[in-house]
Short mmCIF file of C-alpha atoms in Angstrom, two decimals:
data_model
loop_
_atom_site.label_atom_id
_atom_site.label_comp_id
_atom_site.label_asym_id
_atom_site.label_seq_id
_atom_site.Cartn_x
_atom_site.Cartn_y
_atom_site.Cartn_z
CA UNK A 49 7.40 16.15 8.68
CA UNK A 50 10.95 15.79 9.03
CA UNK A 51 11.68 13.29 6.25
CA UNK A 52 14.00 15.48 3.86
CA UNK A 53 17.05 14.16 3.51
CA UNK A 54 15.84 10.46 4.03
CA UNK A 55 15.62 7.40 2.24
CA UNK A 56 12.72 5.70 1.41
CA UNK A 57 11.96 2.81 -1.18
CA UNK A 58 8.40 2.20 -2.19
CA UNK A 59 7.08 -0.50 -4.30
CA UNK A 60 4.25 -0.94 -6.74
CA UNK A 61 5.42 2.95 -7.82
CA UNK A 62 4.59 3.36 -11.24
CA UNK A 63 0.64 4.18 -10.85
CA UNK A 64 -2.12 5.07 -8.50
CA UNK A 65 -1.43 4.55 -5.11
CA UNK A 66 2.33 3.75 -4.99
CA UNK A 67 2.91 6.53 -7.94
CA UNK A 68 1.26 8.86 -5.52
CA UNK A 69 2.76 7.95 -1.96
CA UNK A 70 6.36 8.37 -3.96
CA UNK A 71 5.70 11.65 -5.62
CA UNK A 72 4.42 13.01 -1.71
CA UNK A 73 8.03 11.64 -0.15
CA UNK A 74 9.47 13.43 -3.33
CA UNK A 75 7.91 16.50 -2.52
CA UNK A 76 9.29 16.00 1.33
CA UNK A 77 12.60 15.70 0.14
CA UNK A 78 12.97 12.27 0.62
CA UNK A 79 15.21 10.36 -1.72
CA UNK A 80 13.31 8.08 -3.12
CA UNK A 81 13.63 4.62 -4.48
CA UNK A 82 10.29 4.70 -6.65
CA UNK A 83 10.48 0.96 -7.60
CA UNK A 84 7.97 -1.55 -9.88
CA UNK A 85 8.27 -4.33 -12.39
CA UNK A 86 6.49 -2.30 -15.17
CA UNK A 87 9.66 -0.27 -15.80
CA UNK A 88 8.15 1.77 -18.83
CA UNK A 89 4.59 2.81 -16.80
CA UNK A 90 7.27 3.67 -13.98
CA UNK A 91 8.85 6.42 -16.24
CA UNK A 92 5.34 8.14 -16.61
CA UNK A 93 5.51 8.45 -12.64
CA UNK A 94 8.38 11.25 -12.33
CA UNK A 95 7.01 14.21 -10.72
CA UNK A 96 7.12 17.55 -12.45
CA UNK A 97 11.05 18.88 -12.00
CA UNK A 98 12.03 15.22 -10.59
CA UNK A 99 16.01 15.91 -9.27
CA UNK A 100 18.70 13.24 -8.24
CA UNK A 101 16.65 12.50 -5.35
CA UNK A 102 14.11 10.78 -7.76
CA UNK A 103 15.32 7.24 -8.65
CA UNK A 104 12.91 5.41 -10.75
CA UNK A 105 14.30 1.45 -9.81
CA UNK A 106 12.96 -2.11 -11.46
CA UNK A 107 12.15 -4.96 -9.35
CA UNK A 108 9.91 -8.36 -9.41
CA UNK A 109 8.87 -8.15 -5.71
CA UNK A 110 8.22 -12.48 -5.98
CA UNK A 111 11.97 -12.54 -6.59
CA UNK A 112 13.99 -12.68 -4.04
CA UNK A 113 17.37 -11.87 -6.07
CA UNK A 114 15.98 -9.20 -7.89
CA UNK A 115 14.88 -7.25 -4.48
CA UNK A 116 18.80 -8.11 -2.59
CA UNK A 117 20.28 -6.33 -6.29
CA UNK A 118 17.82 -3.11 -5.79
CA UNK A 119 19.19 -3.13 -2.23
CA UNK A 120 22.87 -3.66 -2.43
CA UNK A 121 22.32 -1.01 -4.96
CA UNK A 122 20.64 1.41 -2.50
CA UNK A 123 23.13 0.18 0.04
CA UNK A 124 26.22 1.19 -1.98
CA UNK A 125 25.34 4.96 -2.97
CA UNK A 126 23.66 5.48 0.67
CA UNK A 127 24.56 3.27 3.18
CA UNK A 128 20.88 3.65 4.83
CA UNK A 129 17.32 3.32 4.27
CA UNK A 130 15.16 5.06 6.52
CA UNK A 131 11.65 4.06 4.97
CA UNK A 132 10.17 1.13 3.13
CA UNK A 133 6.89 1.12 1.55
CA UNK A 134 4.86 -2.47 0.55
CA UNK A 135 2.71 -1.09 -1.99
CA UNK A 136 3.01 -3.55 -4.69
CA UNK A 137 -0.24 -5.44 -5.42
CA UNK A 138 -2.47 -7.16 -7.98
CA UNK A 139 -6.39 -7.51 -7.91
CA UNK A 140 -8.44 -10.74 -8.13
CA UNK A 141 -12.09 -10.55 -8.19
CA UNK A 142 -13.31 -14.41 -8.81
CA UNK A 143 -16.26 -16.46 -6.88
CA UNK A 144 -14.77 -19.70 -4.60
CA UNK A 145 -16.24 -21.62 -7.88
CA UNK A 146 -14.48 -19.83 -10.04
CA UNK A 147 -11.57 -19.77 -8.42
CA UNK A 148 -8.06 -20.48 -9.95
CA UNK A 149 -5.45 -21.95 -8.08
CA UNK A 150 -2.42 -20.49 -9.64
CA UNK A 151 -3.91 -17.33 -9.82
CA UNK A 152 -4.49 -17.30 -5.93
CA UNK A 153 -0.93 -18.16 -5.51
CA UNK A 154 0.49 -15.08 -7.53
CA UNK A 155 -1.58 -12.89 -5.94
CA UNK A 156 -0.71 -14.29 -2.32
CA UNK A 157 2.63 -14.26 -3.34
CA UNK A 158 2.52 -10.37 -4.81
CA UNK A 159 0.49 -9.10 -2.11
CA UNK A 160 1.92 -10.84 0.69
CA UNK A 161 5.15 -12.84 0.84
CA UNK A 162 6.36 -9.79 -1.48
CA UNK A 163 6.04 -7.55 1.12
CA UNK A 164 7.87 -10.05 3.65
CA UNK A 165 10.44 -10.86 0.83
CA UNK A 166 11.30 -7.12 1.05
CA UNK A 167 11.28 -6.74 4.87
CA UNK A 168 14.26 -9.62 4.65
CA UNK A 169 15.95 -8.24 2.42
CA UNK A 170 16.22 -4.55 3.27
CA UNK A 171 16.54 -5.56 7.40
CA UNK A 172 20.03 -5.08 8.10
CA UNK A 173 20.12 -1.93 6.03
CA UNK A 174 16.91 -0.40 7.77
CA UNK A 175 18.32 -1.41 11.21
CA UNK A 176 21.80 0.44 10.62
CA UNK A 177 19.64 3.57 9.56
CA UNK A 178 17.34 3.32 12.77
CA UNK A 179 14.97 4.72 13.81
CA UNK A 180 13.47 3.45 10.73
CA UNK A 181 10.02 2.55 9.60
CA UNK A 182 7.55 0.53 7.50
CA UNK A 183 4.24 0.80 5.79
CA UNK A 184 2.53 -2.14 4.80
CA UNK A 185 -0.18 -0.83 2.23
CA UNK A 186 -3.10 -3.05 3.00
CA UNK A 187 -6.67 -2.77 2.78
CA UNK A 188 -10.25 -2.58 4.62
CA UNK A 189 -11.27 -6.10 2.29
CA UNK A 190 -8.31 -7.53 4.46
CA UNK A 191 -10.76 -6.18 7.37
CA UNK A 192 -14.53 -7.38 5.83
CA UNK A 193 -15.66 -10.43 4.08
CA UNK A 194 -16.57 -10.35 0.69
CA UNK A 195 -17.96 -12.08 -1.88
CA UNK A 196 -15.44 -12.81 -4.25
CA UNK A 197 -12.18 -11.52 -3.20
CA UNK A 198 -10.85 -14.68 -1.23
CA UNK A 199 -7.24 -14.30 -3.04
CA UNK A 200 -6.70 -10.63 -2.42
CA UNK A 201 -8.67 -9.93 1.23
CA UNK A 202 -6.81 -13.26 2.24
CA UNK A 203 -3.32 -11.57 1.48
CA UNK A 204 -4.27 -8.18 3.00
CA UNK A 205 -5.67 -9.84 5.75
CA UNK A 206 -2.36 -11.89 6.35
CA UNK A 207 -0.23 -8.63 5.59
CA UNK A 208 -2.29 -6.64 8.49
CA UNK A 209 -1.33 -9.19 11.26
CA UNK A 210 2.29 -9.33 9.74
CA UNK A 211 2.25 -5.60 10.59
CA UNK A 212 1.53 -6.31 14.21
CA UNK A 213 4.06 -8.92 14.03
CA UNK A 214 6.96 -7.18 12.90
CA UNK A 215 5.98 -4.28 14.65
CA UNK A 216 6.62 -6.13 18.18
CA UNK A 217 9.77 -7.71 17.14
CA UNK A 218 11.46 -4.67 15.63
CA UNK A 219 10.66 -2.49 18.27
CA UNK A 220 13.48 -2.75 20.20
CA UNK A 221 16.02 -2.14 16.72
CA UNK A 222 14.05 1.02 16.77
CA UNK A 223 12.37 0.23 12.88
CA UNK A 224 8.26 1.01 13.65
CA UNK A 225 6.09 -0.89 11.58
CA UNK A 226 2.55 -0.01 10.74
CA UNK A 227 -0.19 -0.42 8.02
CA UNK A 228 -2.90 1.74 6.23
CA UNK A 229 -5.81 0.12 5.11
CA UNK A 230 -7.32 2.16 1.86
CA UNK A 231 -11.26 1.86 1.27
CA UNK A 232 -12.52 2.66 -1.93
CA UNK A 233 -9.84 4.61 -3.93
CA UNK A 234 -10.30 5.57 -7.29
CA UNK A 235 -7.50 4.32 -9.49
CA UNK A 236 -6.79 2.25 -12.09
CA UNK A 237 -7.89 -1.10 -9.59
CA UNK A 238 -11.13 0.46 -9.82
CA UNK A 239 -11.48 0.43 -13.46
CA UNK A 240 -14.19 -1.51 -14.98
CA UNK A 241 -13.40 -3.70 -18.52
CA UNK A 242 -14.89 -0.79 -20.31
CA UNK A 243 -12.66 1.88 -18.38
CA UNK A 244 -14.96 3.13 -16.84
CA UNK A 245 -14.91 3.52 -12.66
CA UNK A 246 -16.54 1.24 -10.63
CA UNK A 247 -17.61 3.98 -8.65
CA UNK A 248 -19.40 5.55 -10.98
CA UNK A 249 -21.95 3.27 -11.67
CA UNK A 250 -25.66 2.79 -10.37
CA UNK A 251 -24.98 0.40 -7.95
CA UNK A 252 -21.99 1.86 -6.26
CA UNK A 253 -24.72 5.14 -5.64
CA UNK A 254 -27.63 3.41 -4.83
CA UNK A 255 -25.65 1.05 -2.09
CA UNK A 256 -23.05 3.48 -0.60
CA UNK A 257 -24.42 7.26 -1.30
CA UNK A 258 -28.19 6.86 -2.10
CA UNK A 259 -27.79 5.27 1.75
CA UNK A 260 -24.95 7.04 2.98
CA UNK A 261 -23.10 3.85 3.56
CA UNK A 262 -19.92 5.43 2.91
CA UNK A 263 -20.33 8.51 5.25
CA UNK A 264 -18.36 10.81 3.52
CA UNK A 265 -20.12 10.63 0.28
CA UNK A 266 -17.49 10.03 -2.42
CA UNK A 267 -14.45 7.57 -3.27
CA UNK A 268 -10.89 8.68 -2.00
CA UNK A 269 -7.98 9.76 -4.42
CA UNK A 270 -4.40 8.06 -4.09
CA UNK A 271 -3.55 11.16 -2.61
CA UNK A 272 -5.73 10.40 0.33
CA UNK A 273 -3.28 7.34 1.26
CA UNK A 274 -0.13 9.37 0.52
CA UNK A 275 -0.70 11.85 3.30
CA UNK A 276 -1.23 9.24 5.91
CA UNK A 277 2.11 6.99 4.97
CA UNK A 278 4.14 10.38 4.78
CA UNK A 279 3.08 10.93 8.46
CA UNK A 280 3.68 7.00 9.49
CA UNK A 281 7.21 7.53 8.29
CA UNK A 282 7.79 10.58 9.85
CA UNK A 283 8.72 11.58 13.39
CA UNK A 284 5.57 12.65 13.84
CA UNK A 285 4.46 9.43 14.58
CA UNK A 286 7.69 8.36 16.38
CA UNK A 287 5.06 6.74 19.41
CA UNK A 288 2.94 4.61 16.88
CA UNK A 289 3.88 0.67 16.03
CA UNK A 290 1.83 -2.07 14.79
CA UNK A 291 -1.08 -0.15 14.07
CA UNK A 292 -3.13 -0.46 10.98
CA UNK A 293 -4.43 3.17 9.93
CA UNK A 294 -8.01 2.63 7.99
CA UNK A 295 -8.57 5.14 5.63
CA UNK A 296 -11.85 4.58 3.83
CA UNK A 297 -14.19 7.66 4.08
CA UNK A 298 -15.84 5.98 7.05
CA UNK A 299 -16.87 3.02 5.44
CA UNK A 300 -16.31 0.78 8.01
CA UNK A 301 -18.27 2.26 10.55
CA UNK A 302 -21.34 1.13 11.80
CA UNK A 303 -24.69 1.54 9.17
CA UNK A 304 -27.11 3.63 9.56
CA UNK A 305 -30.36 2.74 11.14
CA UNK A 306 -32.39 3.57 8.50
CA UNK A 307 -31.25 0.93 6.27
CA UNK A 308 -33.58 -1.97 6.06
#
């Protein structure tokens, strides 16, 4: 894919979908900046035989000084960074009645203004290393309304159309932006208070498989995402801006007849 050599920074890296985009860049010899705020779950994330081009990194992605210090930082031992990946995110699951306030606002400001927080900061050093690109890691409940999700599909909602924004302003500093939307992944945001998977249960098979709502029959790994941002940030898809790339199994598409 044409990425060895390269620089990339991902947040959100020290489990499930973040862990698994870095350790895929990793294996494409891309340098990579595998960045979260839970430093100690981060050092579980090192791929089997991880080499100088591994560089486990902490950062608070609401904090705008603590992103410009993992940048000057990247910035002074490379001078360029050819890739950024928004992957760092937090879950709420809470009815409009139950809603909490301050809880909304964290996970806005994780899911969302983190992501833009990081785009500032890491500009001028993605434009000097262009042609550049970003992946905003959103999601298809940024697509869908749900039930009780308004904190989290709000943010991935807001970070989709961001992608289409930056994507037309950047295009002419030659830094591509684009987005993948996940669908049901199983990881650790699937997990129910018991540990067990969400996905697992009777519900999830009687609504999505027992009807085929989810076309493909089964929940997605994080591996499934990693594939798809590898390719975004390669030169393989040197022609693609501002496009959010669903990957959910089939989810989305339309429902069967059958179902009543």
């Amino acid at each position: 894919m044409n990425l060895a050599g390269k620089v990339v920074l991902v947040t959100g890296a020290a489990r499930g979908i973040g862990a698994a985009i870095s350790v895929r860049l990793w294996q494409e010899g891309m340098f990579v900046y595998a960045a979260d705020i839970d430093e100690e779950a981060l050092a579980g994330a090192a791929p089997a035989g991880a080499d100088e081009r591994w560089i486990p990194a902490g950062v608070d992605i609401t904090d705008r000084g603590s992103i410009d210090r993992l940048i000057a930082a990247i910035g002074l031992r490379f001078g360029v960074l050819h890739g950024l990946v928004n992957n760092a995110a937090m879950l709420d699951a809470s009815l409009l009645a139950e809603l909490d306030y301050d809880r909304y606002r964290r996970v806005v400001a994780t899911n969302l203004d983190g992501a833009l927080l990081c785009v500032l900061s890491a500009l001028e050093l993605i434009k000097a290393s262009a042609p550049s690109a970003i992946v905003n890691i959103a999601s298809i409940m940024g697509m869908a309304g749900l039930r009780d999700a308004i904190p989290y599909s709000t943010a991935k909602a807001g970070l989709i159309n961001m992608t289409r924004n930056l994507a037309v302003e950047l295009a002419p500093q030659s830094i591509r932006v684009n987005a993948v939307a996940p669908g049901f992944i199983d990881t650790r945001m699937a997990r129910l208070a018991d540990g067990s998977s969400e996905y697992a249960t009777e519900e999830f098979r009687e609504v999505y498989l027992k009807h085929r709502r989810l076309p493909l029959g089964h929940p997605g790994t994080a591996e499934d995402i990693a594939g798809p941002v590898a390719f975004l940030l390669s030169s393989d898809a040197r022609y693609i801006t501002g496009h959010t790339l669903v990957v959910d199994g089939g989810l989305l598409q339309p429902i069967d007849r059958t179902i009543q």
